[in-house]
Tab-separated table of C-alpha atoms and ligand atoms in Angstrom:
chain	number	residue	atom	x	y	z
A	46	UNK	CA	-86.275	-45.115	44.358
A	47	UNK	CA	-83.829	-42.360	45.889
A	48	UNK	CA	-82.909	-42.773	49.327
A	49	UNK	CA	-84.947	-40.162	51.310
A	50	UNK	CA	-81.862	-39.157	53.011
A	51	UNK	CA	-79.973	-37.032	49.960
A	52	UNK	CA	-83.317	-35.468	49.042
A	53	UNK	CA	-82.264	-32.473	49.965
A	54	UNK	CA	-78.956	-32.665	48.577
A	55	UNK	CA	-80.409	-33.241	45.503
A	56	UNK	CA	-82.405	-30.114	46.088
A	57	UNK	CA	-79.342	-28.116	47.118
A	58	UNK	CA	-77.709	-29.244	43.629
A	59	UNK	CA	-80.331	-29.313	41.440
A	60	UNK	CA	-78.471	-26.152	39.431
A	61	UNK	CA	-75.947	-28.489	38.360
A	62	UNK	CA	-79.331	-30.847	36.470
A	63	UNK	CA	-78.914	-28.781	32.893
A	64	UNK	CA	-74.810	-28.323	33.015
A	65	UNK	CA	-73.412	-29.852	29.902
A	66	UNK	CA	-70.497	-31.216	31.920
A	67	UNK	CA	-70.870	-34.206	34.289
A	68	UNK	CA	-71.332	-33.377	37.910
A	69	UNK	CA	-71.124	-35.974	40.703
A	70	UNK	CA	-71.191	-35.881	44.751
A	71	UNK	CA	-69.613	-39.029	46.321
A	72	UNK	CA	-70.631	-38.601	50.778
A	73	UNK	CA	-67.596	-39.603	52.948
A	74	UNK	CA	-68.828	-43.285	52.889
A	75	UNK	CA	-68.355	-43.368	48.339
A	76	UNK	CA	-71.661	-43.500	47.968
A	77	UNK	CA	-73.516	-41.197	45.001
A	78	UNK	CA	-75.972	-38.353	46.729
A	79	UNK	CA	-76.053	-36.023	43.555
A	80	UNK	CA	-75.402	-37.405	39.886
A	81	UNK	CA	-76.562	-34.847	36.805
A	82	UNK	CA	-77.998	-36.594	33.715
A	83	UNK	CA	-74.784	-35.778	31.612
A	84	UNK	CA	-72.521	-38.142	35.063
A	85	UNK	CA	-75.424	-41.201	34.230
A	86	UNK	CA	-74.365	-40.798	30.544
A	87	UNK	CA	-70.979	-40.739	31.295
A	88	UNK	CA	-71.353	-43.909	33.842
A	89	UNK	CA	-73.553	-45.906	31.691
A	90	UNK	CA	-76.357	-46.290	34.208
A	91	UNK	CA	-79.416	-44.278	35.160
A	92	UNK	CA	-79.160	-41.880	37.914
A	93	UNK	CA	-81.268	-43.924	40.133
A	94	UNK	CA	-78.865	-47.042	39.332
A	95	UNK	CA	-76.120	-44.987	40.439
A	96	UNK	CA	-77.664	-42.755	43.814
A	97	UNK	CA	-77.285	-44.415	47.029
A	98	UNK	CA	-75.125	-46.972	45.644
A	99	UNK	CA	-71.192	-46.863	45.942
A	100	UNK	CA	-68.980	-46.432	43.690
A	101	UNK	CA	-67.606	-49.917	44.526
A	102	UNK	CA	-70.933	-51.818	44.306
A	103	UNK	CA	-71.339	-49.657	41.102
A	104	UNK	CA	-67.919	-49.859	39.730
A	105	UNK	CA	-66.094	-53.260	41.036
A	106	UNK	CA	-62.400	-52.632	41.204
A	107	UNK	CA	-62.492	-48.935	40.943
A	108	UNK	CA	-60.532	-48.867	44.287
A	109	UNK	CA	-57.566	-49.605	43.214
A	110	UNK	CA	-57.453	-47.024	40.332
A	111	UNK	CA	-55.809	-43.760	40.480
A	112	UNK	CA	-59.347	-41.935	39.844
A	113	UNK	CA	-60.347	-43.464	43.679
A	114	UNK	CA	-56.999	-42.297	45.140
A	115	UNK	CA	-56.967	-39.085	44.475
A	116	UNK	CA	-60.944	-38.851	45.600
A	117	UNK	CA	-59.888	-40.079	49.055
A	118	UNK	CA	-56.897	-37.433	49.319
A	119	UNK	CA	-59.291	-35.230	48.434
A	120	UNK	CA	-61.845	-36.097	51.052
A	121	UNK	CA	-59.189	-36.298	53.355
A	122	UNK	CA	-56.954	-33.188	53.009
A	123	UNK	CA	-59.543	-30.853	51.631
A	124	UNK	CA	-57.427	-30.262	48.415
A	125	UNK	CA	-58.495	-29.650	44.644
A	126	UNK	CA	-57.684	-32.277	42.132
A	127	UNK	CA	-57.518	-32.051	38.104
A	128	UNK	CA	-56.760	-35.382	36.106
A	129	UNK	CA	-57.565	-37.174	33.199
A	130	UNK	CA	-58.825	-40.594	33.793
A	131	UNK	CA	-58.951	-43.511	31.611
A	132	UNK	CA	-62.195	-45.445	32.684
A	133	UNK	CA	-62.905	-49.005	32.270
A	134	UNK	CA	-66.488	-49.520	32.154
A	135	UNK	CA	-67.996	-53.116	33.542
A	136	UNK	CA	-68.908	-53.648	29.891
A	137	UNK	CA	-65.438	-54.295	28.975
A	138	UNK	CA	-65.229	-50.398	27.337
A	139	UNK	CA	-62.799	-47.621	27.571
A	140	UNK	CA	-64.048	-44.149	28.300
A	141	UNK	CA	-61.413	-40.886	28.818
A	142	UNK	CA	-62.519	-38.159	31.435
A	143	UNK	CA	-60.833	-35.174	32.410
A	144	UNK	CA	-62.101	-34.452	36.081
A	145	UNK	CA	-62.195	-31.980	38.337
A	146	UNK	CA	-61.776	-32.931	42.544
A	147	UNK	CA	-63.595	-30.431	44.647
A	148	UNK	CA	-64.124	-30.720	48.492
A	149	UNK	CA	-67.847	-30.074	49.392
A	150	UNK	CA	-69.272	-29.954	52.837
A	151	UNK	CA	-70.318	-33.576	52.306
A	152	UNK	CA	-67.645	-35.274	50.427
A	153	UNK	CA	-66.467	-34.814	46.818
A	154	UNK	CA	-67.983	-33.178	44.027
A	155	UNK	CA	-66.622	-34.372	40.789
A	156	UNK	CA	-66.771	-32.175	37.168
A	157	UNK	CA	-66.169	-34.718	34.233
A	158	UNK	CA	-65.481	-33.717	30.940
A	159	UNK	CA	-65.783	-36.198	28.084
A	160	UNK	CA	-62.521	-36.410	26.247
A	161	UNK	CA	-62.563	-39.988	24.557
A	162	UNK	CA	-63.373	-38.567	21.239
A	163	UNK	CA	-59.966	-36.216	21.719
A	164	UNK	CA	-58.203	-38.679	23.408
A	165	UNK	CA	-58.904	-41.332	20.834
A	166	UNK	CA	-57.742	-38.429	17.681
A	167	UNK	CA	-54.626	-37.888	19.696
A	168	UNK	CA	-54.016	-41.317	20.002
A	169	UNK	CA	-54.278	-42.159	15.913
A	170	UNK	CA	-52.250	-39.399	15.626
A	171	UNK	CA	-49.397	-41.152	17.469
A	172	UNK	CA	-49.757	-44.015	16.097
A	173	UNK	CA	-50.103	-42.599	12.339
A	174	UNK	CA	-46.667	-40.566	13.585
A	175	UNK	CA	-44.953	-44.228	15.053
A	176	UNK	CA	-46.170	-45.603	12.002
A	177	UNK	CA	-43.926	-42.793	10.183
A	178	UNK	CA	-41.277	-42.979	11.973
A	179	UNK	CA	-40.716	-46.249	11.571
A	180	UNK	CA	-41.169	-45.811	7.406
A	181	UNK	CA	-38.356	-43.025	7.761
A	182	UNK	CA	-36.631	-45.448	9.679
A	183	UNK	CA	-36.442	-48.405	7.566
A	184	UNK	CA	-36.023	-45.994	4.609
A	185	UNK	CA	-33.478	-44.696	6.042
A	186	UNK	CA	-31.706	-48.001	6.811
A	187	UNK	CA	-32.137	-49.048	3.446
A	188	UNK	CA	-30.732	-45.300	2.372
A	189	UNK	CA	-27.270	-46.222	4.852
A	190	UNK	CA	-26.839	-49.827	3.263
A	191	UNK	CA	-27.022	-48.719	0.189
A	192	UNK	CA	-24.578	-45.724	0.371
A	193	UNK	CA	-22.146	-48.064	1.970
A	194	UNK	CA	-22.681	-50.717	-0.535
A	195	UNK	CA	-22.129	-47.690	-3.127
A	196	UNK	CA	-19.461	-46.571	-1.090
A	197	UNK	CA	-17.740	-50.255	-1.012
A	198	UNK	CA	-18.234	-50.152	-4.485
A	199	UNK	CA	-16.688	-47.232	-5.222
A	200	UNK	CA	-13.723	-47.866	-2.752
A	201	UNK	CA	-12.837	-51.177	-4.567
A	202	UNK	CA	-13.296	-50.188	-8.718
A	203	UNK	CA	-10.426	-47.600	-8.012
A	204	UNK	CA	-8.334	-49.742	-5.685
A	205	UNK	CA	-8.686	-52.759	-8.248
A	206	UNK	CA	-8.022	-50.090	-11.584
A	207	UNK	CA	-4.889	-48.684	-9.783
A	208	UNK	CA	-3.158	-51.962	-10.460
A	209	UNK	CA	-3.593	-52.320	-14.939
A	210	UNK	CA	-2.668	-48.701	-14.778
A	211	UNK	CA	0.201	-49.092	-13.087
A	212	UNK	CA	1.304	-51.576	-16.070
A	213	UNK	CA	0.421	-49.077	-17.916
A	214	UNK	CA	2.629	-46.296	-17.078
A	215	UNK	CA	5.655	-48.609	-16.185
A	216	UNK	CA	5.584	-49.683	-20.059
A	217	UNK	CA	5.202	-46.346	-20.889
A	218	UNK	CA	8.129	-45.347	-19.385
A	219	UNK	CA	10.266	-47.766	-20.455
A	220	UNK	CA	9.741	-46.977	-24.016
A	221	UNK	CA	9.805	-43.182	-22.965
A	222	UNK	CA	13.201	-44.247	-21.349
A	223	UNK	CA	14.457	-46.709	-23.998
A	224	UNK	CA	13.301	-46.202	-27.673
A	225	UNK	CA	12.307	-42.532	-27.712
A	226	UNK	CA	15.130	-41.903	-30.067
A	227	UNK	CA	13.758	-44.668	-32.160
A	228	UNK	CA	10.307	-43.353	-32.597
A	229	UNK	CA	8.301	-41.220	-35.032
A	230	UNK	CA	8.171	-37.859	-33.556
A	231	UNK	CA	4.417	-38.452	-34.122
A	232	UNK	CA	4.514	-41.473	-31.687
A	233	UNK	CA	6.427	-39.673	-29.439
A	234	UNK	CA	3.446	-37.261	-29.425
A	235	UNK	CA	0.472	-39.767	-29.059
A	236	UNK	CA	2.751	-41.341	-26.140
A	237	UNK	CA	2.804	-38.048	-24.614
A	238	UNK	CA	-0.883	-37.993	-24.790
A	239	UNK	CA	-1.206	-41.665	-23.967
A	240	UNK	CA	0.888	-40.746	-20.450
A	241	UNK	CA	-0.821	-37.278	-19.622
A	242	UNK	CA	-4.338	-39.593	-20.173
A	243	UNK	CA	-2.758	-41.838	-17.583
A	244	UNK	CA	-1.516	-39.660	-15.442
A	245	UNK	CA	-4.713	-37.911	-15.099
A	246	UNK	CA	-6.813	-41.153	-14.575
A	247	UNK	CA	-4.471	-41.983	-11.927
A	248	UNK	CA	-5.262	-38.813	-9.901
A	249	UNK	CA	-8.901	-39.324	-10.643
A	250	UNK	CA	-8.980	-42.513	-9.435
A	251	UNK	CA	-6.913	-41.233	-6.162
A	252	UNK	CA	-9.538	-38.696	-5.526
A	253	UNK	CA	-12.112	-41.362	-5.938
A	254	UNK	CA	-10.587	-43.573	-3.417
A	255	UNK	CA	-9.947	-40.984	-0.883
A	256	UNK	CA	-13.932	-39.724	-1.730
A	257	UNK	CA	-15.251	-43.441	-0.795
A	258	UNK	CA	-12.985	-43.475	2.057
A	259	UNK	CA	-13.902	-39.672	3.682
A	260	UNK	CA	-15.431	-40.174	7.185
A	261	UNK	CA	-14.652	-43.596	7.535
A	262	UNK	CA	-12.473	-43.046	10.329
A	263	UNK	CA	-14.046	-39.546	11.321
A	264	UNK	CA	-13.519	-39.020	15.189
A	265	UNK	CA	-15.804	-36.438	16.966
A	266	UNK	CA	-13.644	-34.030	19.045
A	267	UNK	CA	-13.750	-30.611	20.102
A	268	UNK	CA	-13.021	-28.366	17.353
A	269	UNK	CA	-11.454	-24.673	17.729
A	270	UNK	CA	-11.980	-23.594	13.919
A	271	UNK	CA	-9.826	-20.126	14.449
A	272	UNK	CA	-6.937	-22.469	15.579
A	273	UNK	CA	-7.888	-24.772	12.359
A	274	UNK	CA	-7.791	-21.961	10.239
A	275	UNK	CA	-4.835	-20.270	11.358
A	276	UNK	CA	-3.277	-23.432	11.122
A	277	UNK	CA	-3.926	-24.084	7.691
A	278	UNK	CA	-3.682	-20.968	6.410
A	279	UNK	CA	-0.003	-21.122	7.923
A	280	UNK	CA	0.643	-24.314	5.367
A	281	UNK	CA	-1.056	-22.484	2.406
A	282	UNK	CA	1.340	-19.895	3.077
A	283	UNK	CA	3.301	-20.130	-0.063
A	284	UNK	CA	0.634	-20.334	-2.274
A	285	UNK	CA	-0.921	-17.783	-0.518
A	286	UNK	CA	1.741	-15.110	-1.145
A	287	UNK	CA	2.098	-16.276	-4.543
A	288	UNK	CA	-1.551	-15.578	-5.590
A	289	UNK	CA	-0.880	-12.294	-3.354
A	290	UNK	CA	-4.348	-13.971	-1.500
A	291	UNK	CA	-5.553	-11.719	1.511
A	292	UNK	CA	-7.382	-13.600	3.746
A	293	UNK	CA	-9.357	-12.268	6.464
A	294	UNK	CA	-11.844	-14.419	8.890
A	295	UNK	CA	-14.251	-13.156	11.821
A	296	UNK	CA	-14.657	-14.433	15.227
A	297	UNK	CA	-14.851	-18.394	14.910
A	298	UNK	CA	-16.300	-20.512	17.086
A	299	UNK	CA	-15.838	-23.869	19.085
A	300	UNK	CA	-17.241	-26.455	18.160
A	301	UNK	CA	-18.357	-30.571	18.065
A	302	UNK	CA	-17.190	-32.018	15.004
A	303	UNK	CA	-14.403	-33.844	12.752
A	304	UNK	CA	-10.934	-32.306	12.769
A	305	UNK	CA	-9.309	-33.687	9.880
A	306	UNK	CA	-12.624	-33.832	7.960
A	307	UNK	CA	-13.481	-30.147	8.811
A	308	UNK	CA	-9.734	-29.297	7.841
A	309	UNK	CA	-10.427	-30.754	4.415
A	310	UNK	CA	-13.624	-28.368	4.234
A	311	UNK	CA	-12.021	-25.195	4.489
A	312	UNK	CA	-8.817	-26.733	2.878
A	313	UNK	CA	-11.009	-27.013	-0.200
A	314	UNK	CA	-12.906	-23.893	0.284
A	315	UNK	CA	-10.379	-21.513	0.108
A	316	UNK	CA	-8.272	-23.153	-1.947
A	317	UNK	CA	-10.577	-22.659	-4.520
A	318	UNK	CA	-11.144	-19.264	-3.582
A	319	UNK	CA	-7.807	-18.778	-4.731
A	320	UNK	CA	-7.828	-20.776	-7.358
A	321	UNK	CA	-10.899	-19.579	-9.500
A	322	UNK	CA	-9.666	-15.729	-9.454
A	323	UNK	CA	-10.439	-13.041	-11.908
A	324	UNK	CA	-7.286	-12.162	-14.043
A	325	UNK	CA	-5.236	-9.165	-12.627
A	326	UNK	CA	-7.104	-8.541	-9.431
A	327	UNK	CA	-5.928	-9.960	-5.897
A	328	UNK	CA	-8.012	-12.560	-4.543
A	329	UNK	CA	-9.483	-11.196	-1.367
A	330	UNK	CA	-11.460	-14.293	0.697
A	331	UNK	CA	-13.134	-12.902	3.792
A	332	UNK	CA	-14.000	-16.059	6.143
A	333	UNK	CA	-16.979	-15.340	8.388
A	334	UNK	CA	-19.267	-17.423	10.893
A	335	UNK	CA	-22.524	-17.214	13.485
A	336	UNK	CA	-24.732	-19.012	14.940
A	337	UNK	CA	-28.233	-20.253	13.476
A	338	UNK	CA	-31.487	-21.707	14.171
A	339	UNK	CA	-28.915	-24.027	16.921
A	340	UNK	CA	-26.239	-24.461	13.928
A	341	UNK	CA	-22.877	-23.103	13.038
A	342	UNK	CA	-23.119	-20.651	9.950
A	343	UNK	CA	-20.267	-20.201	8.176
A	344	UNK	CA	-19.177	-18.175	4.525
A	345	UNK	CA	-16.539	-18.446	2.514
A	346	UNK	CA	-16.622	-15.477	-0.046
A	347	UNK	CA	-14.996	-14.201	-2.693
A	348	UNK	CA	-13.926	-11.580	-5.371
A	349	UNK	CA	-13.356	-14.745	-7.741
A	350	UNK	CA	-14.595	-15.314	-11.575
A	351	UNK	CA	-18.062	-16.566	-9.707
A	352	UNK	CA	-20.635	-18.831	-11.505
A	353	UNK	CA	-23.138	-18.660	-13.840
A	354	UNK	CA	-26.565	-19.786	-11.394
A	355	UNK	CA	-27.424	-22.332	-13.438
A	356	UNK	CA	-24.559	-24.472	-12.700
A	357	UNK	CA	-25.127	-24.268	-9.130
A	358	UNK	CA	-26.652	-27.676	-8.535
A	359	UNK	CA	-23.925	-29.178	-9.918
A	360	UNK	CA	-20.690	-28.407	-9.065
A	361	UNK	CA	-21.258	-30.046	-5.849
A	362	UNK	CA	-21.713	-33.567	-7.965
A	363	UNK	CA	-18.716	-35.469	-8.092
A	364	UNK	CA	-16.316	-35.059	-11.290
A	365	UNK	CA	-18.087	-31.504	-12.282
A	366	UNK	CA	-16.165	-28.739	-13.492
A	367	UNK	CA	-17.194	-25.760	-15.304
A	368	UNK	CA	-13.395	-25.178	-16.777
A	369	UNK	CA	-11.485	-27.082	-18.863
A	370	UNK	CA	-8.336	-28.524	-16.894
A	371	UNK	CA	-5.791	-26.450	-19.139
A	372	UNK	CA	-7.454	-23.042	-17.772
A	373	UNK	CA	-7.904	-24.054	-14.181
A	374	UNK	CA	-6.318	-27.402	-12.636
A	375	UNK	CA	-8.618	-29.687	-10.791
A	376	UNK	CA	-10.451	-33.274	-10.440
A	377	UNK	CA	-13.515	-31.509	-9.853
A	378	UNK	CA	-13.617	-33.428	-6.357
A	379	UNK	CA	-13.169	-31.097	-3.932
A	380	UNK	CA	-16.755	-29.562	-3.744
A	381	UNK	CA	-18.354	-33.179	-3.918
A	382	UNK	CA	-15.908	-33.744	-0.815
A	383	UNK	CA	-17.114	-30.665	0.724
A	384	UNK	CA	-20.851	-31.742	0.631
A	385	UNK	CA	-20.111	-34.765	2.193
A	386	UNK	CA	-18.514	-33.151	5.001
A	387	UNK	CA	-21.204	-30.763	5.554
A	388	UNK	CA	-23.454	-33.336	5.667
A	389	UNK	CA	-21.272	-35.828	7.942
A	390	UNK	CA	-21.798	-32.743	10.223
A	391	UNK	CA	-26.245	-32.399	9.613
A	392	UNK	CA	-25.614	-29.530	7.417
A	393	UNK	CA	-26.071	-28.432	4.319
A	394	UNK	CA	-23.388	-26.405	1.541
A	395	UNK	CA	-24.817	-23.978	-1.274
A	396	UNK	CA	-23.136	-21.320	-3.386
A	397	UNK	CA	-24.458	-17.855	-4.440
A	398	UNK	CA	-22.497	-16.325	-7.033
A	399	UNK	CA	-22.365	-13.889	-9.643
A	400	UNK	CA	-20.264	-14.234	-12.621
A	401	UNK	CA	-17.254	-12.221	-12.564
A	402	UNK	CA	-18.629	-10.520	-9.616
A	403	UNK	CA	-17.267	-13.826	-6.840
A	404	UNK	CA	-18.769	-16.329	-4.753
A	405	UNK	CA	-20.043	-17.423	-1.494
A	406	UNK	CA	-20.011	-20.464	-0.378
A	407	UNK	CA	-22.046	-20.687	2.757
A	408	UNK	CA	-22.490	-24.301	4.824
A	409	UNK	CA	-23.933	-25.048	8.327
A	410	UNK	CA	-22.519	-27.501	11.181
A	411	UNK	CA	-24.415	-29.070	13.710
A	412	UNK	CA	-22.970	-28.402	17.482
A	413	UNK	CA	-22.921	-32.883	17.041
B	288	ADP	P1	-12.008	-28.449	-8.923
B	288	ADP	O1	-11.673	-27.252	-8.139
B	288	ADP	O2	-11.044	-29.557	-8.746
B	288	ADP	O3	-12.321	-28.168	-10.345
B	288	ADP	P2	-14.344	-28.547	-7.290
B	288	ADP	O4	-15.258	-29.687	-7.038
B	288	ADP	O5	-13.624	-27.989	-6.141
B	288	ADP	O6	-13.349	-29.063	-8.368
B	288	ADP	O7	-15.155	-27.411	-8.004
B	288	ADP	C1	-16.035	-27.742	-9.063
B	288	ADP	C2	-16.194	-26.559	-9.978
B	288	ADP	O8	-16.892	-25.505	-9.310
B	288	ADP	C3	-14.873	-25.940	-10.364
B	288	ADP	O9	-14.331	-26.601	-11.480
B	288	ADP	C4	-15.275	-24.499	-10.684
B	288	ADP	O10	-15.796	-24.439	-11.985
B	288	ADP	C5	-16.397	-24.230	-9.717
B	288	ADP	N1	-15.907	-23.493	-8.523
B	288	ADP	C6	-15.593	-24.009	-7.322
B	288	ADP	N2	-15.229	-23.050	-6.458
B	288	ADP	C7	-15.307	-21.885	-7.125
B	288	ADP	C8	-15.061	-20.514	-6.784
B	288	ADP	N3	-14.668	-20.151	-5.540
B	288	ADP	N4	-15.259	-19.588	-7.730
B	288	ADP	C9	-15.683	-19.937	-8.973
B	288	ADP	N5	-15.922	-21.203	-9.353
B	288	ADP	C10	-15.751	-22.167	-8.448
């Protein structure tokens, strides 16, 4: 039975009956005078379970939740709520609500939406996403042990082959030294070989070692890259003016990031640039940068021999060369070195190119 008493209040808010949102009057003393069917849904009770009751009697405990607070503020300063409540229901259930506080004349009208169903989708979402993150994060552990272990690998095969090729060379150079004059001018020949093969393994090696070893000691510092630039353009100077090399650059900028490591970047970079010209025609390397999408941009171009697009992918893999060493010397390091750079800095080194027409080689640095 309804008490007589909110008879006419359910009268007075009987156009809130059909609303498909839940509509609830608590009086000044908690208890319900006006439920709708969709609030005795919500509640798990039937409206005349819930009217005249409290929402104590109805709800033990519900005092001391947030939901209750805010109700009294309202009742007491007159002000508007909106939050979304997470119910527990004396069945031991969890229900989500998004409510609406409004002061009435006698107490608190509350709108409920039902959100569990969205709140529920939301929350498999984050846990599909945690569950993600923490795949990409063991992956990527795995990724880091292995690169070191690579890395370690790497580091001690050269260090431990410097040593027979040292023998190597001395006892070539003692019979260079010493019985030369006793040889077959063919020996003398394959000896040459023999030490231009060694010779040649030895700086491959080198380059290997100082490849496994880039970044080790890396040390994060403020950067100014025009100062960088003009500074190394200032040691390339002689091979600058032999190559007759004009090198322009554009405003540079600032930066977070690895001296000596960046130094090797554009060391390499325009070395190259140099290097790999067309015969007869000045090398002209315009240096340019801006930001990006919260990056650095930079480009390196060229008026170079370029490179055929299909060998793109590659000449950023260690030991890859497109020339044989008698047209253009090299290890074929220095763009593998470059890459790693980059990427020591979260960003990422292509090349577009036409053949004979020169290249751009065009990175991006995170502000780290
Ligand atoms: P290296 O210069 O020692 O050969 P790199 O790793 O620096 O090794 O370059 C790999 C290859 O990429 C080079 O052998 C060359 O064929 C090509 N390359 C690099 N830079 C340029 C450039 N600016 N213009 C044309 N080809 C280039």
């Amino acid at each position: 039975m309804k008490p007589v008493h909110i008879m006419p209040i359910l009268r007075k808010y009987s156009i809130f009956d059909k609303m498909i949102e839940g509509v609830q009057i608590i009086d000044k003393d908690w208890k319900y005078i006006y439920v709708n069917d969709v609030v005795a849904i919500h509640g798990k009770y039937n409206k005349d379970e819930l009217l005249g009751y409290t929402m104590m009697e109805k709800y033990p405990g519900i005092e001391h939740t947030d939901m209750f607070k805010h109700i009294q503020k309202c009742m007491q300063e007159d002000t508007p709520h909106q939050m979304i409540n997470e119910f527990d229901f004396p069945d031991g259930s969890k229900g989500y609500f998004e409510l609406r506080m409004q002061p009435v004349d006698e107490g608190v009208l509350v709108l409920s939406f039902d959100v569990t169903k969205q709140k529920r989708a939301e929350q498999m979402l984050l846990d599909a996403n945690s569950i993600l993150d923490e795949k990409v994060r063991l992956r990527t552990v795995e990724l880091t042990a292995k690169n070191n272990e690579l890395e370690q690998f790497a580091y001690i095969a050269s260090h431990d082959l410097q040593e027979p090729l040292r023998t190597v060379s001395n006892y070539l150079q003692i019979i260079e030294e010493d019985y030369t004059d006793k040889l077959d001018a063919d020996v003398v020949g394959y000896l040459g070989a023999i030490s231009r093969a060694t010779n040649r393994m030895s700086l491959l090696i080198r380059v290997l070692l100082d490849f496994s070893r880039l970044g080790r000691d890396k040390q994060l510092v403020r950067v100014d890259c025009a100062q960088l630039i003009a500074d190394l353009l200032s040691d390339m100077k002689s091979t600058i003016e032999a190559n007759e090399a004009i090198i322009t650059t554009s405003d540079m900028p600032v930066l977070n990031g690895y001296e000596t490591e960046l130094r090797q970047l554009f060391q390499n970079l325009i070395s190259n640039a140099i290097k790999f010209q067309n015969k007869g025609v000045k090398p002209c390397i315009h240096i340019e940068a801006k930001p990006l999408a919260g990056k650095w941009w930079f480009c390196i171009s060229d008026n170079g021999i370029g490179i055929d697009k299909i060998h793109n992918g590659r000449i950023f893999q260690i030991f890859q060369r497109l020339h044989k060493i008698d047209s253009y010397q090299g290890s074929g390091i220095g763009l593998a070195n470059c890459k790693k750079i980059v990427e020591l800095h979260r960003g990422e080194i292509t090349v577009e190119s036409e053949v004979g027409k020169g290249s751009k080689f065009i990175f991006t640095i995170a502000n780290l």
